[in-house]
mmCIF file of C-alpha atoms in Angstrom:
data_model
loop_
_atom_site.group_PDB
_atom_site.id
_atom_site.type_symbol
_atom_site.label_atom_id
_atom_site.label_comp_id
_atom_site.label_asym_id
_atom_site.label_seq_id
_atom_site.Cartn_x
_atom_site.Cartn_y
_atom_site.Cartn_z
ATOM 1 C CA MET A 1 83.447 109.957 -67.111
ATOM 2 C CA ASP A 2 84.097 113.597 -67.614
ATOM 3 C CA VAL A 3 82.514 114.829 -70.763
ATOM 4 C CA SER A 4 83.335 118.487 -71.779
ATOM 5 C CA ASN A 5 80.366 120.240 -73.497
ATOM 6 C CA ARG A 6 82.705 122.665 -75.318
ATOM 7 C CA ILE A 7 81.880 121.053 -78.670
ATOM 8 C CA PHE A 8 78.380 122.055 -79.275
ATOM 9 C CA LYS A 9 74.912 121.206 -78.407
ATOM 10 C CA THR A 10 72.153 119.979 -80.868
ATOM 11 C CA HIS A 11 69.155 121.921 -82.042
ATOM 12 C CA SER A 12 67.560 121.789 -78.546
ATOM 13 C CA GLN A 13 69.851 124.818 -77.812
ATOM 14 C CA ASN A 14 69.821 127.851 -80.175
ATOM 15 C CA LEU A 15 73.222 129.052 -79.146
ATOM 16 C CA LEU A 16 76.206 127.556 -77.454
ATOM 17 C CA GLN A 17 77.571 128.240 -74.097
ATOM 18 C CA PRO A 18 81.138 127.326 -74.620
ATOM 19 C CA ASN A 19 83.433 126.658 -71.890
ATOM 20 C CA GLN A 20 87.002 127.627 -71.973
ATOM 21 C CA SER A 21 89.351 124.537 -72.504
ATOM 22 C CA LYS A 22 92.922 124.667 -73.559
ATOM 23 C CA GLY A 23 92.500 128.249 -74.424
ATOM 24 C CA ASN A 24 90.770 127.195 -77.764
ATOM 25 C CA ASN A 25 87.174 127.593 -78.331
ATOM 26 C CA GLY A 26 87.396 127.635 -82.117
ATOM 27 C CA PHE A 27 85.121 124.588 -82.852
ATOM 28 C CA SER A 28 82.201 125.782 -80.604
ATOM 29 C CA GLU A 29 82.467 129.316 -81.550
ATOM 30 C CA LEU A 30 82.357 128.562 -85.339
ATOM 31 C CA LEU A 31 79.500 126.218 -85.001
ATOM 32 C CA ALA A 32 77.577 128.614 -82.829
ATOM 33 C CA ALA A 33 78.088 131.388 -85.607
ATOM 34 C CA TYR A 34 76.993 128.930 -88.230
ATOM 35 C CA GLN A 35 73.786 128.291 -86.297
ATOM 36 C CA GLN A 36 73.052 131.820 -85.588
ATOM 37 C CA ASN A 37 73.840 133.229 -89.058
ATOM 38 C CA HIS A 38 71.781 130.382 -90.929
ATOM 39 C CA GLN A 39 69.026 130.370 -88.289
ATOM 40 C CA VAL A 40 69.003 126.500 -88.412
ATOM 41 C CA GLN A 41 65.611 125.104 -87.834
ATOM 42 C CA LYS A 42 64.691 121.588 -86.689
ATOM 43 C CA VAL A 43 65.055 119.048 -89.262
ATOM 44 C CA GLU A 44 61.965 116.874 -89.606
ATOM 45 C CA LYS A 45 62.137 113.695 -91.624
ATOM 46 C CA PRO A 46 59.670 113.902 -94.564
ATOM 47 C CA ALA A 47 56.860 111.252 -94.384
ATOM 48 C CA THR A 48 58.105 109.542 -97.654
ATOM 49 C CA ASN A 49 61.816 110.192 -97.736
ATOM 50 C CA ALA A 50 64.859 111.590 -95.840
ATOM 51 C CA ILE A 51 66.572 113.640 -98.418
ATOM 52 C CA PHE A 52 68.856 116.373 -97.167
ATOM 53 C CA SER A 53 71.345 118.887 -98.648
ATOM 54 C CA MET A 54 74.753 117.748 -97.472
ATOM 55 C CA ASN A 55 78.373 118.841 -97.900
ATOM 56 C CA THR A 56 80.142 115.873 -99.721
ATOM 57 C CA SER A 57 83.325 115.031 -101.554
ATOM 58 C CA GLN A 58 81.193 115.404 -104.766
ATOM 59 C CA GLY A 59 80.174 118.876 -104.065
ATOM 60 C CA ASP A 60 78.458 121.192 -101.554
ATOM 61 C CA GLN A 61 74.618 120.918 -100.887
ATOM 62 C CA GLN A 62 74.430 117.600 -102.813
ATOM 63 C CA GLU A 63 70.857 115.938 -101.937
ATOM 64 C CA ILE A 64 71.598 112.669 -100.102
ATOM 65 C CA ASN A 65 68.843 110.282 -98.999
ATOM 66 C CA LEU A 66 70.190 109.546 -95.364
ATOM 67 C CA ASP A 67 67.865 106.552 -94.834
ATOM 68 C CA GLU A 68 69.504 104.844 -97.796
ATOM 69 C CA TYR A 69 73.086 106.325 -97.162
ATOM 70 C CA LEU A 70 73.210 105.168 -93.566
ATOM 71 C CA THR A 71 71.618 101.653 -94.023
ATOM 72 C CA PRO A 72 74.174 98.975 -94.429
ATOM 73 C CA GLY A 73 73.759 97.199 -97.842
ATOM 74 C CA ALA A 74 70.970 99.537 -98.928
ATOM 75 C CA GLN A 75 72.494 99.947 -102.484
ATOM 76 C CA PRO A 76 70.481 97.915 -104.878
ATOM 77 C CA SER A 77 73.250 96.933 -106.848
ATOM 78 C CA PRO A 78 77.107 96.746 -106.738
ATOM 79 C CA VAL A 79 78.640 100.192 -106.818
ATOM 80 C CA ASN A 80 82.186 101.547 -107.087
ATOM 81 C CA LEU A 81 83.363 103.032 -103.808
ATOM 82 C CA LYS A 82 84.545 106.007 -105.756
ATOM 83 C CA ASP A 83 81.127 106.903 -106.748
ATOM 84 C CA ILE A 84 79.786 107.076 -103.270
ATOM 85 C CA PRO A 85 79.883 110.722 -102.003
ATOM 86 C CA LEU A 86 81.709 111.086 -98.710
ATOM 87 C CA LEU A 87 80.105 113.227 -95.923
ATOM 88 C CA LEU A 88 82.555 116.082 -95.114
ATOM 89 C CA PRO A 89 83.338 117.233 -91.563
ATOM 90 C CA THR A 90 81.564 120.358 -91.685
ATOM 91 C CA ALA A 91 79.217 122.305 -89.186
ATOM 92 C CA HIS A 92 76.367 121.996 -91.636
ATOM 93 C CA ASN A 93 76.837 118.191 -91.836
ATOM 94 C CA ILE A 94 77.089 117.622 -88.041
ATOM 95 C CA ASP A 95 73.996 119.798 -87.309
ATOM 96 C CA THR A 96 71.927 117.825 -90.034
ATOM 97 C CA LEU A 97 73.118 114.569 -88.979
ATOM 98 C CA SER A 98 72.618 115.267 -85.282
ATOM 99 C CA LYS A 99 69.181 116.175 -85.806
ATOM 100 C CA TYR A 100 68.427 113.262 -88.081
ATOM 101 C CA SER A 101 70.015 110.804 -85.523
ATOM 102 C CA GLN A 102 68.078 112.278 -82.799
ATOM 103 C CA ASN A 103 64.689 111.852 -84.474
ATOM 104 C CA GLU A 104 65.496 108.326 -85.533
ATOM 105 C CA PHE A 105 66.837 107.376 -81.987
ATOM 106 C CA LYS A 106 63.665 108.819 -80.382
ATOM 107 C CA ALA A 107 61.498 106.925 -82.851
ATOM 108 C CA LEU A 108 63.454 103.731 -81.951
ATOM 109 C CA LEU A 109 62.880 104.007 -78.255
ATOM 110 C CA ALA A 110 59.190 104.512 -78.763
ATOM 111 C CA GLN A 111 58.977 101.660 -81.205
ATOM 112 C CA TYR A 112 60.591 99.181 -78.769
ATOM 113 C CA GLY A 113 58.937 100.616 -75.618
ATOM 114 C CA ILE A 114 62.172 101.620 -74.023
ATOM 115 C CA PRO A 115 61.072 104.063 -71.309
ATOM 116 C CA SER A 116 64.361 106.090 -71.156
ATOM 117 C CA PRO A 117 67.713 106.404 -73.128
ATOM 118 C CA PRO A 118 71.062 105.785 -71.783
ATOM 119 C CA ALA A 119 72.931 108.672 -70.187
ATOM 120 C CA SER A 120 75.404 108.321 -72.903
ATOM 121 C CA ILE A 121 76.519 106.398 -76.047
ATOM 122 C CA GLU A 122 80.055 106.084 -77.139
ATOM 123 C CA PHE A 123 81.887 104.368 -80.011
ATOM 124 C CA ASN A 124 85.173 102.910 -79.341
ATOM 125 C CA THR A 125 88.343 103.062 -81.704
ATOM 126 C CA GLN A 126 86.963 100.154 -83.520
ATOM 127 C CA GLY A 127 83.490 101.781 -84.057
ATOM 128 C CA GLN A 128 81.940 99.504 -81.598
ATOM 129 C CA LEU A 129 78.866 100.536 -79.477
ATOM 130 C CA VAL A 130 79.594 101.319 -75.740
ATOM 131 C CA LEU A 131 76.776 101.788 -73.371
ATOM 132 C CA PRO A 132 76.936 102.687 -69.669
ATOM 133 C CA ALA A 133 77.505 99.616 -67.446
ATOM 134 C CA ASP A 134 74.457 100.598 -65.434
ATOM 135 C CA TYR A 135 71.919 101.095 -67.951
ATOM 136 C CA ALA A 136 68.954 99.201 -67.145
ATOM 137 C CA TYR A 137 67.599 98.645 -70.779
ATOM 138 C CA SER A 138 70.967 97.748 -72.393
ATOM 139 C CA THR A 139 69.640 94.369 -73.683
ATOM 140 C CA GLN A 140 66.675 95.816 -75.289
ATOM 141 C CA LEU A 141 68.469 98.740 -76.920
ATOM 142 C CA THR A 142 71.324 96.451 -78.248
ATOM 143 C CA GLN A 143 68.574 94.283 -79.783
ATOM 144 C CA ALA A 144 66.782 97.292 -81.243
ATOM 145 C CA PHE A 145 69.944 98.494 -82.879
ATOM 146 C CA THR A 146 70.717 95.049 -84.251
ATOM 147 C CA GLU A 147 67.403 94.977 -85.786
ATOM 148 C CA ASN A 148 67.646 98.588 -87.026
ATOM 149 C CA PRO A 149 71.310 99.006 -88.023
ATOM 150 C CA LYS A 150 70.489 102.328 -89.801
ATOM 151 C CA VAL A 151 69.914 104.154 -86.397
ATOM 152 C CA GLU A 152 73.282 102.910 -84.802
ATOM 153 C CA ASN A 153 75.047 103.991 -87.897
ATOM 154 C CA ALA A 154 73.567 107.240 -87.929
ATOM 155 C CA LEU A 155 74.756 107.686 -84.413
ATOM 156 C CA ARG A 156 78.128 106.351 -85.158
ATOM 157 C CA THR A 157 78.467 108.527 -88.248
ATOM 158 C CA THR A 158 77.430 111.633 -86.311
ATOM 159 C CA ALA A 159 80.036 110.966 -83.788
ATOM 160 C CA ALA A 160 82.753 110.185 -86.272
ATOM 161 C CA ILE A 161 82.252 113.370 -88.383
ATOM 162 C CA ALA A 162 82.135 115.585 -85.240
ATOM 163 C CA SER A 163 85.368 113.900 -84.139
ATOM 164 C CA HIS A 164 87.022 114.747 -87.301
ATOM 165 C CA TYR A 165 85.763 118.234 -87.274
ATOM 166 C CA ALA A 166 86.919 118.881 -83.673
ATOM 167 C CA GLY A 167 90.371 117.677 -84.725
ATOM 168 C CA ILE A 168 90.369 120.153 -87.666
ATOM 169 C CA MET A 169 89.326 122.944 -85.357
ATOM 170 C CA GLU A 170 92.024 122.034 -82.708
ATOM 171 C CA GLY A 171 94.519 122.907 -85.357
ATOM 172 C CA GLN A 172 92.935 126.200 -86.492
ATOM 173 C CA PRO A 173 94.895 128.483 -84.030
ATOM 174 C CA PHE A 174 98.176 127.085 -85.320
ATOM 175 C CA ARG A 175 97.153 127.582 -89.056
ATOM 176 C CA ASP A 176 95.902 131.231 -88.123
ATOM 177 C CA GLU A 177 99.264 132.171 -86.299
ATOM 178 C CA MET A 178 101.409 130.839 -89.189
ATOM 179 C CA SER A 179 99.607 132.823 -91.647
ATOM 180 C CA THR A 180 100.577 135.856 -89.914
ATOM 181 C CA ALA A 181 104.284 134.878 -89.048
ATOM 182 C CA ARG A 182 106.753 137.552 -90.205
ATOM 183 C CA ASN A 183 109.845 135.449 -90.249
ATOM 184 C CA GLN A 184 111.411 132.095 -89.643
ATOM 185 C CA ALA A 185 111.888 132.763 -85.960
ATOM 186 C CA ASP A 186 108.174 133.385 -85.636
ATOM 187 C CA ARG A 187 107.498 130.082 -87.513
ATOM 188 C CA ASP A 188 109.772 128.099 -85.149
ATOM 189 C CA ARG A 189 107.995 129.623 -82.170
ATOM 190 C CA ILE A 190 104.647 128.743 -83.387
ATOM 191 C CA VAL A 191 105.646 125.233 -84.243
ATOM 192 C CA GLU A 192 107.167 124.805 -80.808
ATOM 193 C CA LYS A 193 103.870 126.263 -79.123
ATOM 194 C CA TYR A 194 101.837 123.707 -81.047
ATOM 195 C CA SER A 195 104.262 120.811 -81.162
ATOM 196 C CA TYR A 196 101.580 118.517 -79.658
ATOM 197 C CA LEU A 197 99.645 118.691 -82.886
ATOM 198 C CA PHE A 198 102.420 116.770 -84.566
ATOM 199 C CA ASP A 199 102.444 113.973 -82.204
ATOM 200 C CA ASP A 200 101.695 110.825 -84.232
ATOM 201 C CA ASN A 201 100.658 109.154 -80.902
ATOM 202 C CA ARG A 202 98.269 111.813 -79.997
ATOM 203 C CA PRO A 203 94.766 110.369 -79.428
ATOM 204 C CA ALA A 204 92.044 111.390 -81.640
ATOM 205 C CA ILE A 205 89.292 113.441 -80.045
ATOM 206 C CA GLN A 206 86.565 111.203 -78.831
ATOM 207 C CA ILE A 207 82.909 112.332 -79.106
ATOM 208 C CA VAL A 208 80.215 111.271 -76.579
ATOM 209 C CA LEU A 209 76.522 111.380 -77.356
ATOM 210 C CA SER A 210 74.765 112.314 -74.211
ATOM 211 C CA PHE A 211 70.936 112.091 -73.880
ATOM 212 C CA LEU A 212 68.210 113.842 -71.832
ATOM 213 C CA GLY A 213 65.286 112.084 -70.406
ATOM 214 C CA ASP A 214 63.228 112.623 -73.540
ATOM 215 C CA GLY A 215 65.913 111.351 -75.829
ATOM 216 C CA SER A 216 67.114 114.687 -76.946
ATOM 217 C CA MET A 217 70.739 114.390 -77.790
ATOM 218 C CA LEU A 218 73.835 116.506 -76.988
ATOM 219 C CA LEU A 219 77.344 116.053 -78.530
ATOM 220 C CA GLY A 220 80.415 116.646 -76.276
ATOM 221 C CA GLU A 221 83.998 115.946 -76.137
ATOM 222 C CA LYS A 222 85.281 113.201 -73.635
ATOM 223 C CA SER A 223 88.190 114.454 -71.707
#
């Protein structure tokens, strides 16, 4: 498995070390600039709740209780899906979710006495968990996730939102060039240059969650 680390690293790294890939580092550069400009600090879950300011479909910096939001069936009563705020694919949300997920995952490993995390975690196109075939504690971790679906859902949501954001950033050079096109010939040339973006069969960017020995998490693009 070849995982490109051009997406970004979580808060264990202050700045990114982006690799050149396809001539476009827009995703990693923007996130690096975001983290530097906002001086992002480690997000520790409060003792009594897990409320964080998130960018949602119902407004920026909306306070969301991630414990409740990411726990399947946590809503106390039937709700209209239109009333549920959707987390947007933004650098802020990815950064916050990755820190939250990392903290929850580390706590889960400790709770179940699992000595080490898997080298990576992926979610397939159906959103199903995929662990490395040679991971020694696969059975224990799968059981832990089954009994604590919030943690698996947090990791899945982090990967999904990062994938959406990576896809958006992949198209940013096209939008930038089109905004400065002077005539139809320029526009035609730009469309031809980025024709791969309009391929309906182009696979979505897949995000891989990689783990260090202490459970620290890195996000990268699978290539």
